[in-house]
Amino acid sequence: MKKKGLITLILLISFMLPLFSFSHTVSAEEISQDPSLEDIKERGVLIIGTSADFPPYEFHATVAGKDTIVGMDISIAQKIADDLGVELQIEDMQFDSLIPALETGNVDMILAGMSATDERKLSVDFSDIYYEATQNLVIRSEDKVLYSSKDDLAGKIVGAQMGSIQEKLAKTEMVDSKLISLGTTSDLLLALKTNKIDAIVMEGPNALAFTGVDDTILTFEGGFEGGDTEGSSIAMSKGSDSLMNVVNTSLAEIEAEKLIPDYLAQAGTYLETAQGSAATESGKSSMTNYWSYFMEGTLNTIFISVVSVIIGSFIGVLLALVRLSNNKFFSFLATAYVEFVRGTPMMIQVMFIYFAVGYLINIPAMLAGIIAVSLNSGAYVCEIIRSGLSSVPTGQVEAARSLGMGKNTALRHIIFPQALKNIWPALGNEFVTIIKESSIVSVIGVSELIFQTRVVTSVSYRGIAPLAVSMVIYFILTFSLTKLLNYYEGKMSHD
Ligand code: ARG
């Protein structure tokens, strides 16, 4: 038994080893034929990665009744796409996922108000700088008298966005403050307003966009030594010289034609209408304004769950058959698969499929999410079926066989119908679990319900209400599914 376990482990590790040799060194040959530009033109689509929580650079707004990502960076991206004669496609994800997404080829470039730091230059190349900004602190207005510089926050808790230069500034220049890093700027604002943190280190224009519409918070320049005026650049994969040239030409045109102020003004209009529609007489936005966001999220959650449960069931049945088969080798492989999937977090599986597999073939986030959830669910379904089949007393098989039935006939007519009574409710539970767990695909930017809840948080400037709404929607989904399944289960027991 022990030996078997060891073999499983060695087998698993050797399967995975090739996947870890990622340190992609660019050979001279690759640079000379640098396909970065050709690929985009051939595809006819420029895919940019962004983190749309950063007005006026990039943020969500309702344009002509549809949720759209807008902002200065998006206008720049559109100009580059136009110059290239291709369509623009935007992948929205958490800021700290952007560089991994670029490295694995899931996006062609990053436009996210990203500063060209030396550390980042180790893994990506940067365009010319297109915008410069200050580094600010955002505090609650009521604390105005308490804090007017970064040093006043000694002993206090400050927040910054994960993976940003602001996080680094807080670490290096506010050593006496405690740092809390969160994934999005809307999470940071929520933490500030609910007194979880006392200040946020934020890029100036971003801070002004938020404080301009909300008098419960205010901002001032932090007096940081490092990165006080950091410039934003566009990040591209190392060695994409042909693409870099085109991008820098477009940026030079933007500069020459003084387009940035136009882009910012346009972002400002979107921001105003977004925030205008967010506010009602009570001064708070009603969640009903955002029903379309929740609707899109709910439909995607249902879609991902249904498709994954169907594919997962096929995988599960297949695995169960293989596990129960006489072929020792395949049955061992199936067991190893099930154990491995059950022994690793689904979040890592989702990210692994998206980033690692995306390194080899480019797959959209939604597809990657469905594949990951299906593969995960397959392992659980396999266990459900296996335990369902083995729950049928052996006496039943023996009786069937002694009546002269063949193995398959016995399985089909005697074992399976009885096993189904155990399998069905467990499968139903698996479905309910998938509805809830599929929320994990939000980490790779799939706009399912949790992702959309976060979007609503950022567009409505409210933290708790969106969570409550999404909780109720999840409950309605799972509760009605449970009721439906119970109904069929009840019917089955009368058969
Ligand atoms: N300029 C900062 C940096 O490069 C912050 C950028 C954050 N961008 C965003 N889209 N949230 O680290």
PDB file of C-alpha atoms in Angstrom, residues 26 28-43 46 80 83-84 108-109 125-128 234-251:
ATOM      1  CA  VAL A  26      14.155  34.555 -25.333  1.00  0.00           C
ATOM      2  CA  ALA A  28      18.309  35.575 -30.422  1.00  0.00           C
ATOM      3  CA  GLU A  29      16.407  33.742 -33.110  1.00  0.00           C
ATOM      4  CA  GLU A  30      13.080  34.449 -31.438  1.00  0.00           C
ATOM      5  CA  ILE A  31      13.819  38.168 -31.244  1.00  0.00           C
ATOM      6  CA  SER A  32      14.821  38.377 -34.858  1.00  0.00           C
ATOM      7  CA  GLN A  33      11.535  36.816 -35.922  1.00  0.00           C
ATOM      8  CA  ASP A  34       9.581  38.475 -33.074  1.00  0.00           C
ATOM      9  CA  PRO A  35       5.997  37.560 -34.024  1.00  0.00           C
ATOM     10  CA  SER A  36       4.322  39.907 -31.507  1.00  0.00           C
ATOM     11  CA  LEU A  37       2.939  42.299 -34.112  1.00  0.00           C
ATOM     12  CA  GLU A  38       2.189  39.708 -36.798  1.00  0.00           C
ATOM     13  CA  ASP A  39       0.194  37.562 -34.353  1.00  0.00           C
ATOM     14  CA  ILE A  40      -2.154  40.406 -33.455  1.00  0.00           C
ATOM     15  CA  LYS A  41      -2.684  41.427 -37.047  1.00  0.00           C
ATOM     16  CA  GLU A  42      -3.389  37.861 -38.079  1.00  0.00           C
ATOM     17  CA  ARG A  43      -5.828  37.414 -35.221  1.00  0.00           C
ATOM     18  CA  LEU A  46      -5.668  43.267 -29.791  1.00  0.00           C
ATOM     19  CA  ILE A  80      -3.531  51.661 -30.770  1.00  0.00           C
ATOM     20  CA  ASP A  83      -3.749  52.288 -35.735  1.00  0.00           C
ATOM     21  CA  LEU A  84      -3.166  48.556 -36.092  1.00  0.00           C
ATOM     22  CA  ASP A 108      -0.906  41.146 -25.593  1.00  0.00           C
ATOM     23  CA  MET A 109      -0.261  44.179 -23.409  1.00  0.00           C
ATOM     24  CA  ASP A 125       9.166  45.532 -21.407  1.00  0.00           C
ATOM     25  CA  PHE A 126       7.677  49.008 -21.059  1.00  0.00           C
ATOM     26  CA  SER A 127       6.635  51.589 -23.649  1.00  0.00           C
ATOM     27  CA  ASP A 128       7.399  55.280 -23.370  1.00  0.00           C
ATOM     28  CA  ILE A 234       2.210  50.110 -21.380  1.00  0.00           C
ATOM     29  CA  ALA A 235       3.705  46.719 -20.565  1.00  0.00           C
ATOM     30  CA  MET A 236       4.453  44.114 -23.243  1.00  0.00           C
ATOM     31  CA  SER A 237       6.131  40.713 -23.250  1.00  0.00           C
ATOM     32  CA  LYS A 238       9.911  40.769 -23.305  1.00  0.00           C
ATOM     33  CA  GLY A 239      11.290  41.015 -26.805  1.00  0.00           C
ATOM     34  CA  SER A 240       8.114  42.202 -28.539  1.00  0.00           C
ATOM     35  CA  ASP A 241      10.073  44.863 -30.372  1.00  0.00           C
ATOM     36  CA  SER A 242       7.863  45.028 -33.442  1.00  0.00           C
ATOM     37  CA  LEU A 243       4.789  45.635 -31.290  1.00  0.00           C
ATOM     38  CA  MET A 244       6.682  48.078 -29.087  1.00  0.00           C
ATOM     39  CA  ASN A 245       7.562  50.237 -32.106  1.00  0.00           C
ATOM     40  CA  VAL A 246       3.958  50.535 -33.209  1.00  0.00           C
ATOM     41  CA  VAL A 247       2.817  51.325 -29.672  1.00  0.00           C
ATOM     42  CA  ASN A 248       5.425  54.025 -29.187  1.00  0.00           C
ATOM     43  CA  THR A 249       4.465  55.573 -32.524  1.00  0.00           C
ATOM     44  CA  SER A 250       0.816  55.711 -31.454  1.00  0.00           C
ATOM     45  CA  LEU A 251       1.853  57.208 -28.092  1.00  0.00           C
TER      46      LEU A 251
END
